Amino acid sequence: MKKIFSIFIVFLLVSLILVGCGNKENKESKENKELEKVTVVLDWVPNTNHTGLYVAKNKGYYEEKGLDVEIIQPSEGGTANLIANEQGDFGISYQEEVTYARTSENPLPVKAISAIIQNNTSGFASLKEDGVTSPKDFEGKKYGGFGAPMEEAMIKGLMEKDNADFSKVEMVNIGSLDFFTAVQDHVDFTWIYYGWDGVASEEKEIDLNFIKLQDFDENLNFYTPVIIANEKLLKDKPELAEKFLEATSKGYEYAIENPKDAATELLKDNPEIDENIAIESQKYLAGEYKKDIDRWGEMKSEIWTNYANWMYERELIENELNVQEAYTNEFLPEK
C-alpha cells in the first residue's frame, strides 16, 4: 500500500510539472503572437501616394510580419524633425527635406530607406487658355506658391535654361489655397503634382498646360515622396525596418496590380477623399511606382547627387551632401 501511494505521489508531481510547462508554453506562445507597435508619420493629409501603406495595413501584411502599424498625420515641425526626435518609427518625407536635414549646421539623424515613386511627377501648371507652354512664357505672369526659397530657385533655374528673365515674374504667396481656385481666380501658374491635381483636372475636364521639371533639367528628377527612419532605429532594430519595408513593398505591389481596389483600401480609412479622383490617381500612380526599375523602393546615387549639387550651387543648402548618409537600399526586400 505504501508503494502504491508513493507511485501515485510521483505521478501527481509529474502531471503538475507537465501542466506547468504547458501553461508556460501557452503563455510564451501568446506573448510571441503579440504585435510590435509601429507608428508611421505622414508628410501631409492622406492621399494616393500613401495607398500602399493602407493596403498593407488593411490586408494584414503588417500583421503577418508581427507589426501593429498606426498611420498618423504630422503635427507642426515636419516629418524629418519628428522622426529625428523619435516621435514616430517611420515617416513619409521627400528628398529635398532629407537633403536639408542632413546638410544643416546641426544635421538631423534621418535617412531615406525607400522611394515611394521612382520619378518626380511635379511641375508648373496653368490653364490651357493662358498659353504658358515653356519657362519662357513665365515672363509677365503671376506665380502662386507657399513662399519657400526653393520655389524661386526652381522657377529661376528653369527660366535660365530657357533664356528667360526671372525678374519679370510676380511671386505671390497663396498659402493653402487649392490649385483650381488659385489659377482660376488669383494667379497664372503654380506648382502641382500631376498624380493628384493633374488627374483631377482631367476628371473635371479642365484643360491644363503642364511643365514637368525634369523635362527642362534632368537634375530636377528627384525622389518625392520617400520613407525615412531615424539612424538609431536602423542601428538598433534593423529587423524592424526590414519587416516594415517587406510588408509595405507588398502593399505597393498590390496597388500596382490592382489600382482600383487599392484606392478602395485608402478610402476605407479616409472617406473624405474624392472617390473618382482617388481611383484615377491610383491608376496613374500604378505606372509610376516602379517605372524604369525592377524593385519597388530602390534608389539611385546619381539622383541624390544631382539634386543636392543643384541645391548647393544655388546656395539652398549650407554644405555639400554626403549621399551615403542620406539614403540606403539596405533594408529593402531581396530582388
PDB file of C-alpha atoms in Angstrom, residues 92-323:
ATOM      1  CA  ILE A  92       6.927  59.982 -45.221  1.00  0.00           C
ATOM      2  CA  SER A  93       9.230  62.722 -46.402  1.00  0.00           C
ATOM      3  CA  TYR A  94      10.859  63.868 -49.664  1.00  0.00           C
ATOM      4  CA  GLN A  95      14.390  64.123 -50.990  1.00  0.00           C
ATOM      5  CA  GLU A  96      14.537  67.882 -50.534  1.00  0.00           C
ATOM      6  CA  GLU A  97      13.618  67.679 -46.842  1.00  0.00           C
ATOM      7  CA  VAL A  98      16.160  64.901 -46.191  1.00  0.00           C
ATOM      8  CA  THR A  99      18.837  66.907 -48.010  1.00  0.00           C
ATOM      9  CA  TYR A 100      18.123  69.968 -45.869  1.00  0.00           C
ATOM     10  CA  ALA A 101      18.124  67.789 -42.726  1.00  0.00           C
ATOM     11  CA  ARG A 102      21.486  66.186 -43.488  1.00  0.00           C
ATOM     12  CA  THR A 103      23.314  69.359 -44.564  1.00  0.00           C
ATOM     13  CA  SER A 104      22.171  71.843 -41.903  1.00  0.00           C
ATOM     14  CA  GLU A 105      24.504  73.256 -39.261  1.00  0.00           C
ATOM     15  CA  ASN A 106      23.041  70.708 -36.829  1.00  0.00           C
ATOM     16  CA  PRO A 107      22.259  67.695 -39.037  1.00  0.00           C
ATOM     17  CA  LEU A 108      19.236  65.546 -38.221  1.00  0.00           C
ATOM     18  CA  PRO A 109      19.900  61.765 -37.877  1.00  0.00           C
ATOM     19  CA  VAL A 110      17.359  60.690 -40.510  1.00  0.00           C
ATOM     20  CA  LYS A 111      17.895  58.522 -43.567  1.00  0.00           C
ATOM     21  CA  ALA A 112      15.707  57.622 -46.564  1.00  0.00           C
ATOM     22  CA  ILE A 113      15.135  53.862 -46.765  1.00  0.00           C
ATOM     23  CA  SER A 114      12.762  53.672 -49.725  1.00  0.00           C
ATOM     24  CA  ALA A 115      11.429  55.771 -52.588  1.00  0.00           C
ATOM     25  CA  ILE A 116       7.661  55.543 -52.969  1.00  0.00           C
ATOM     26  CA  ILE A 117       7.629  56.890 -56.544  1.00  0.00           C
ATOM     27  CA  GLN A 118      10.582  56.486 -58.898  1.00  0.00           C
ATOM     28  CA  ASN A 119      10.379  59.768 -60.791  1.00  0.00           C
ATOM     29  CA  ASN A 120       9.396  63.309 -59.921  1.00  0.00           C
ATOM     30  CA  THR A 121       5.804  63.827 -61.106  1.00  0.00           C
ATOM     31  CA  SER A 122       5.623  67.516 -60.175  1.00  0.00           C
ATOM     32  CA  GLY A 123       5.737  70.590 -62.365  1.00  0.00           C
ATOM     33  CA  PHE A 124       4.270  74.013 -63.081  1.00  0.00           C
ATOM     34  CA  ALA A 125       0.666  74.060 -64.261  1.00  0.00           C
ATOM     35  CA  SER A 126      -1.589  76.718 -65.746  1.00  0.00           C
ATOM     36  CA  LEU A 127      -4.893  76.906 -67.554  1.00  0.00           C
ATOM     37  CA  LYS A 128      -4.586  75.967 -71.225  1.00  0.00           C
ATOM     38  CA  GLU A 129      -6.119  79.265 -72.310  1.00  0.00           C
ATOM     39  CA  ASP A 130      -3.222  81.228 -70.739  1.00  0.00           C
ATOM     40  CA  GLY A 131      -0.737  79.768 -73.225  1.00  0.00           C
ATOM     41  CA  VAL A 132       2.117  79.009 -70.778  1.00  0.00           C
ATOM     42  CA  THR A 133       3.903  76.166 -72.539  1.00  0.00           C
ATOM     43  CA  SER A 134       7.552  76.801 -71.559  1.00  0.00           C
ATOM     44  CA  PRO A 135       9.527  78.627 -68.810  1.00  0.00           C
ATOM     45  CA  LYS A 136       9.980  81.496 -71.287  1.00  0.00           C
ATOM     46  CA  ASP A 137       6.225  82.055 -71.014  1.00  0.00           C
ATOM     47  CA  PHE A 138       6.544  82.717 -67.248  1.00  0.00           C
ATOM     48  CA  GLU A 139       7.646  86.260 -68.136  1.00  0.00           C
ATOM     49  CA  GLY A 140       4.879  88.728 -67.275  1.00  0.00           C
ATOM     50  CA  LYS A 141       2.932  86.071 -65.334  1.00  0.00           C
ATOM     51  CA  LYS A 142       1.939  85.775 -61.673  1.00  0.00           C
ATOM     52  CA  TYR A 143       3.110  82.675 -59.772  1.00  0.00           C
ATOM     53  CA  GLY A 144       1.177  81.434 -56.720  1.00  0.00           C
ATOM     54  CA  GLY A 145       3.169  79.447 -54.164  1.00  0.00           C
ATOM     55  CA  PHE A 146       3.803  78.937 -50.478  1.00  0.00           C
ATOM     56  CA  GLY A 147       6.771  81.268 -50.039  1.00  0.00           C
ATOM     57  CA  ALA A 148       9.651  78.771 -49.961  1.00  0.00           C
ATOM     58  CA  PRO A 149      13.118  79.756 -51.282  1.00  0.00           C
ATOM     59  CA  MET A 150      13.076  76.540 -53.320  1.00  0.00           C
ATOM     60  CA  GLU A 151      10.203  77.833 -55.476  1.00  0.00           C
ATOM     61  CA  GLU A 152      12.072  80.942 -56.545  1.00  0.00           C
ATOM     62  CA  ALA A 153      15.234  78.916 -57.244  1.00  0.00           C
ATOM     63  CA  MET A 154      13.257  76.366 -59.256  1.00  0.00           C
ATOM     64  CA  ILE A 155      11.485  78.947 -61.450  1.00  0.00           C
ATOM     65  CA  LYS A 156      14.673  80.985 -61.887  1.00  0.00           C
ATOM     66  CA  GLY A 157      16.663  77.864 -62.820  1.00  0.00           C
ATOM     67  CA  LEU A 158      14.146  76.753 -65.444  1.00  0.00           C
ATOM     68  CA  MET A 159      13.897  80.253 -66.896  1.00  0.00           C
ATOM     69  CA  GLU A 160      17.686  80.498 -67.187  1.00  0.00           C
ATOM     70  CA  LYS A 161      17.655  77.235 -69.126  1.00  0.00           C
ATOM     71  CA  ASP A 162      15.080  78.807 -71.457  1.00  0.00           C
ATOM     72  CA  ASN A 163      16.909  82.178 -71.778  1.00  0.00           C
ATOM     73  CA  ALA A 164      14.111  83.970 -69.924  1.00  0.00           C
ATOM     74  CA  ASP A 165      14.145  86.852 -67.398  1.00  0.00           C
ATOM     75  CA  PHE A 166      13.063  85.819 -63.891  1.00  0.00           C
ATOM     76  CA  SER A 167      12.668  89.465 -62.785  1.00  0.00           C
ATOM     77  CA  LYS A 168       9.550  89.632 -64.973  1.00  0.00           C
ATOM     78  CA  VAL A 169       7.713  87.062 -62.806  1.00  0.00           C
ATOM     79  CA  GLU A 170       5.462  88.230 -59.964  1.00  0.00           C
ATOM     80  CA  MET A 171       5.726  85.917 -56.942  1.00  0.00           C
ATOM     81  CA  VAL A 172       2.602  85.665 -54.732  1.00  0.00           C
ATOM     82  CA  ASN A 173       2.047  83.594 -51.582  1.00  0.00           C
ATOM     83  CA  ILE A 174      -1.311  81.806 -51.852  1.00  0.00           C
ATOM     84  CA  GLY A 175      -0.927  79.749 -48.669  1.00  0.00           C
ATOM     85  CA  SER A 176      -3.144  76.658 -48.662  1.00  0.00           C
ATOM     86  CA  LEU A 177      -5.449  77.833 -51.484  1.00  0.00           C
ATOM     87  CA  ASP A 178      -6.358  74.879 -53.710  1.00  0.00           C
ATOM     88  CA  PHE A 179      -4.911  74.703 -57.209  1.00  0.00           C
ATOM     89  CA  PHE A 180      -8.114  75.242 -59.195  1.00  0.00           C
ATOM     90  CA  THR A 181      -9.269  78.254 -57.185  1.00  0.00           C
ATOM     91  CA  ALA A 182      -5.749  79.705 -57.427  1.00  0.00           C
ATOM     92  CA  VAL A 183      -5.355  79.522 -61.223  1.00  0.00           C
ATOM     93  CA  GLN A 184      -8.977  80.404 -61.991  1.00  0.00           C
ATOM     94  CA  ASP A 185      -9.217  83.470 -59.729  1.00  0.00           C
ATOM     95  CA  HIS A 186      -5.835  84.655 -58.423  1.00  0.00           C
ATOM     96  CA  VAL A 187      -2.634  83.666 -60.292  1.00  0.00           C
ATOM     97  CA  ASP A 188      -1.431  82.389 -63.678  1.00  0.00           C
ATOM     98  CA  PHE A 189       0.517  79.290 -62.682  1.00  0.00           C
ATOM     99  CA  THR A 190       1.503  77.243 -59.676  1.00  0.00           C
ATOM    100  CA  TRP A 191       3.398  74.067 -58.691  1.00  0.00           C
ATOM    101  CA  ILE A 192       1.414  70.812 -58.623  1.00  0.00           C
ATOM    102  CA  TYR A 193       1.834  67.046 -58.514  1.00  0.00           C
ATOM    103  CA  TYR A 194       0.288  65.630 -61.658  1.00  0.00           C
ATOM    104  CA  GLY A 195      -0.707  62.465 -59.787  1.00  0.00           C
ATOM    105  CA  TRP A 196      -3.388  64.437 -57.959  1.00  0.00           C
ATOM    106  CA  ASP A 197      -4.164  67.911 -59.374  1.00  0.00           C
ATOM    107  CA  GLY A 198      -3.290  66.896 -62.931  1.00  0.00           C
ATOM    108  CA  VAL A 199      -5.535  63.847 -62.751  1.00  0.00           C
ATOM    109  CA  ALA A 200      -8.243  65.933 -61.055  1.00  0.00           C
ATOM    110  CA  SER A 201      -8.148  68.414 -63.951  1.00  0.00           C
ATOM    111  CA  GLU A 202      -8.836  65.552 -66.360  1.00  0.00           C
ATOM    112  CA  GLU A 203     -11.784  64.426 -64.226  1.00  0.00           C
ATOM    113  CA  LYS A 204     -13.133  67.989 -64.104  1.00  0.00           C
ATOM    114  CA  GLU A 205     -12.473  68.411 -67.868  1.00  0.00           C
ATOM    115  CA  ILE A 206     -10.319  71.497 -67.240  1.00  0.00           C
ATOM    116  CA  ASP A 207      -7.540  71.720 -69.842  1.00  0.00           C
ATOM    117  CA  LEU A 208      -4.068  72.478 -68.476  1.00  0.00           C
ATOM    118  CA  ASN A 209      -0.569  73.171 -69.671  1.00  0.00           C
ATOM    119  CA  PHE A 210       1.894  71.215 -67.523  1.00  0.00           C
ATOM    120  CA  ILE A 211       5.663  71.799 -67.484  1.00  0.00           C
ATOM    121  CA  LYS A 212       7.335  68.767 -65.940  1.00  0.00           C
ATOM    122  CA  LEU A 213      10.523  69.824 -64.152  1.00  0.00           C
ATOM    123  CA  GLN A 214      12.938  67.169 -65.395  1.00  0.00           C
ATOM    124  CA  ASP A 215      11.855  67.772 -68.997  1.00  0.00           C
ATOM    125  CA  PHE A 216      13.848  71.027 -68.758  1.00  0.00           C
ATOM    126  CA  ASP A 217      16.575  69.999 -66.289  1.00  0.00           C
ATOM    127  CA  GLU A 218      17.450  66.351 -65.560  1.00  0.00           C
ATOM    128  CA  ASN A 219      18.850  67.369 -62.147  1.00  0.00           C
ATOM    129  CA  LEU A 220      15.265  68.021 -61.031  1.00  0.00           C
ATOM    130  CA  ASN A 221      14.224  64.380 -61.283  1.00  0.00           C
ATOM    131  CA  PHE A 222      14.303  63.794 -57.518  1.00  0.00           C
ATOM    132  CA  TYR A 223      12.534  61.322 -55.215  1.00  0.00           C
ATOM    133  CA  THR A 224       9.262  62.558 -53.788  1.00  0.00           C
ATOM    134  CA  PRO A 225       7.979  61.067 -51.571  1.00  0.00           C
ATOM    135  CA  VAL A 226      10.398  58.783 -49.687  1.00  0.00           C
ATOM    136  CA  ILE A 227      10.159  56.736 -46.471  1.00  0.00           C
ATOM    137  CA  ILE A 228      12.589  57.787 -43.734  1.00  0.00           C
ATOM    138  CA  ALA A 229      13.743  56.422 -40.385  1.00  0.00           C
ATOM    139  CA  ASN A 230      15.946  57.523 -37.513  1.00  0.00           C
ATOM    140  CA  GLU A 231      19.550  56.252 -37.723  1.00  0.00           C
ATOM    141  CA  LYS A 232      19.246  54.939 -34.144  1.00  0.00           C
ATOM    142  CA  LEU A 233      16.290  52.707 -35.100  1.00  0.00           C
ATOM    143  CA  LEU A 234      18.156  51.420 -38.152  1.00  0.00           C
ATOM    144  CA  LYS A 235      21.161  50.566 -35.997  1.00  0.00           C
ATOM    145  CA  ASP A 236      19.303  49.065 -33.011  1.00  0.00           C
ATOM    146  CA  LYS A 237      16.382  47.419 -34.822  1.00  0.00           C
ATOM    147  CA  PRO A 238      17.405  46.614 -38.409  1.00  0.00           C
ATOM    148  CA  GLU A 239      14.989  43.666 -38.454  1.00  0.00           C
ATOM    149  CA  LEU A 240      12.080  46.044 -37.742  1.00  0.00           C
ATOM    150  CA  ALA A 241      12.976  48.176 -40.770  1.00  0.00           C
ATOM    151  CA  GLU A 242      13.249  45.046 -42.929  1.00  0.00           C
ATOM    152  CA  LYS A 243       9.870  43.665 -41.802  1.00  0.00           C
ATOM    153  CA  PHE A 244       8.177  47.051 -42.245  1.00  0.00           C
ATOM    154  CA  LEU A 245       9.554  47.521 -45.763  1.00  0.00           C
ATOM    155  CA  GLU A 246       8.751  43.956 -46.794  1.00  0.00           C
ATOM    156  CA  ALA A 247       5.087  44.435 -45.864  1.00  0.00           C
ATOM    157  CA  THR A 248       4.986  47.963 -47.301  1.00  0.00           C
ATOM    158  CA  SER A 249       6.524  46.759 -50.556  1.00  0.00           C
ATOM    159  CA  LYS A 250       3.830  44.087 -50.756  1.00  0.00           C
ATOM    160  CA  GLY A 251       1.215  46.815 -50.312  1.00  0.00           C
ATOM    161  CA  TYR A 252       2.583  48.895 -53.184  1.00  0.00           C
ATOM    162  CA  GLU A 253       2.964  45.838 -55.423  1.00  0.00           C
ATOM    163  CA  TYR A 254      -0.721  45.151 -54.796  1.00  0.00           C
ATOM    164  CA  ALA A 255      -1.529  48.783 -55.644  1.00  0.00           C
ATOM    165  CA  ILE A 256       0.378  48.465 -58.934  1.00  0.00           C
ATOM    166  CA  GLU A 257      -1.540  45.335 -59.942  1.00  0.00           C
ATOM    167  CA  ASN A 258      -4.926  46.370 -58.526  1.00  0.00           C
ATOM    168  CA  PRO A 259      -5.171  50.191 -58.604  1.00  0.00           C
ATOM    169  CA  LYS A 260      -8.950  50.442 -58.236  1.00  0.00           C
ATOM    170  CA  ASP A 261      -9.158  48.010 -55.333  1.00  0.00           C
ATOM    171  CA  ALA A 262      -6.103  49.621 -53.708  1.00  0.00           C
ATOM    172  CA  ALA A 263      -7.810  53.016 -53.858  1.00  0.00           C
ATOM    173  CA  THR A 264     -10.766  51.430 -52.053  1.00  0.00           C
ATOM    174  CA  GLU A 265      -8.438  50.410 -49.212  1.00  0.00           C
ATOM    175  CA  LEU A 266      -7.236  54.024 -48.927  1.00  0.00           C
ATOM    176  CA  LEU A 267     -10.833  55.267 -48.859  1.00  0.00           C
ATOM    177  CA  LYS A 268     -11.824  52.878 -46.061  1.00  0.00           C
ATOM    178  CA  ASP A 269      -9.658  54.885 -43.663  1.00  0.00           C
ATOM    179  CA  ASN A 270     -10.100  58.229 -45.406  1.00  0.00           C
ATOM    180  CA  PRO A 271     -13.683  58.567 -46.715  1.00  0.00           C
ATOM    181  CA  GLU A 272     -13.278  62.335 -47.120  1.00  0.00           C
ATOM    182  CA  ILE A 273     -11.158  61.782 -50.262  1.00  0.00           C
ATOM    183  CA  ASP A 274     -12.965  62.155 -53.610  1.00  0.00           C
ATOM    184  CA  GLU A 275     -13.557  58.568 -54.774  1.00  0.00           C
ATOM    185  CA  ASN A 276     -13.377  59.133 -58.552  1.00  0.00           C
ATOM    186  CA  ILE A 277     -10.199  61.207 -58.347  1.00  0.00           C
ATOM    187  CA  ALA A 278      -8.638  58.687 -55.943  1.00  0.00           C
ATOM    188  CA  ILE A 279      -9.270  55.797 -58.342  1.00  0.00           C
ATOM    189  CA  GLU A 280      -7.999  57.685 -61.398  1.00  0.00           C
ATOM    190  CA  SER A 281      -4.994  58.986 -59.444  1.00  0.00           C
ATOM    191  CA  GLN A 282      -4.207  55.453 -58.342  1.00  0.00           C
ATOM    192  CA  LYS A 283      -4.364  54.226 -61.936  1.00  0.00           C
ATOM    193  CA  TYR A 284      -1.869  56.954 -62.900  1.00  0.00           C
ATOM    194  CA  LEU A 285       0.487  56.208 -59.994  1.00  0.00           C
ATOM    195  CA  ALA A 286       0.368  52.458 -60.668  1.00  0.00           C
ATOM    196  CA  GLY A 287       2.539  53.219 -63.685  1.00  0.00           C
ATOM    197  CA  GLU A 288       4.914  55.441 -61.694  1.00  0.00           C
ATOM    198  CA  TYR A 289       5.742  53.476 -58.510  1.00  0.00           C
ATOM    199  CA  LYS A 290       8.261  51.174 -60.254  1.00  0.00           C
ATOM    200  CA  LYS A 291       8.769  52.993 -63.528  1.00  0.00           C
ATOM    201  CA  ASP A 292      12.100  52.038 -65.165  1.00  0.00           C
ATOM    202  CA  ILE A 293      13.094  49.778 -62.247  1.00  0.00           C
ATOM    203  CA  ASP A 294      12.544  46.138 -61.132  1.00  0.00           C
ATOM    204  CA  ARG A 295      12.268  46.536 -57.350  1.00  0.00           C
ATOM    205  CA  TRP A 296       9.831  48.910 -55.649  1.00  0.00           C
ATOM    206  CA  GLY A 297      11.573  51.429 -53.413  1.00  0.00           C
ATOM    207  CA  GLU A 298      15.090  51.227 -54.828  1.00  0.00           C
ATOM    208  CA  MET A 299      17.026  54.489 -55.082  1.00  0.00           C
ATOM    209  CA  LYS A 300      19.982  55.576 -57.221  1.00  0.00           C
ATOM    210  CA  SER A 301      23.016  57.512 -56.031  1.00  0.00           C
ATOM    211  CA  GLU A 302      23.059  59.847 -59.036  1.00  0.00           C
ATOM    212  CA  ILE A 303      19.517  61.051 -58.316  1.00  0.00           C
ATOM    213  CA  TRP A 304      20.575  62.123 -54.798  1.00  0.00           C
ATOM    214  CA  THR A 305      23.866  63.587 -56.005  1.00  0.00           C
ATOM    215  CA  ASN A 306      22.479  65.573 -58.928  1.00  0.00           C
ATOM    216  CA  TYR A 307      19.729  67.301 -56.954  1.00  0.00           C
ATOM    217  CA  ALA A 308      21.965  68.001 -53.934  1.00  0.00           C
ATOM    218  CA  ASN A 309      24.587  69.597 -56.204  1.00  0.00           C
ATOM    219  CA  TRP A 310      21.861  71.645 -57.882  1.00  0.00           C
ATOM    220  CA  MET A 311      20.699  72.898 -54.465  1.00  0.00           C
ATOM    221  CA  TYR A 312      24.251  73.606 -53.296  1.00  0.00           C
ATOM    222  CA  GLU A 313      25.129  75.599 -56.418  1.00  0.00           C
ATOM    223  CA  ARG A 314      22.114  77.828 -55.741  1.00  0.00           C
ATOM    224  CA  GLU A 315      23.039  78.228 -52.070  1.00  0.00           C
ATOM    225  CA  LEU A 316      19.851  76.496 -50.906  1.00  0.00           C
ATOM    226  CA  ILE A 317      21.905  74.269 -48.564  1.00  0.00           C
ATOM    227  CA  GLU A 318      24.828  75.232 -46.357  1.00  0.00           C
ATOM    228  CA  ASN A 319      27.036  72.221 -47.008  1.00  0.00           C
ATOM    229  CA  GLU A 320      27.545  69.598 -49.680  1.00  0.00           C
ATOM    230  CA  LEU A 321      25.562  66.410 -49.117  1.00  0.00           C
ATOM    231  CA  ASN A 322      27.238  63.136 -48.148  1.00  0.00           C
ATOM    232  CA  VAL A 323      24.927  60.951 -50.212  1.00  0.00           C
TER     233      VAL A 323
END
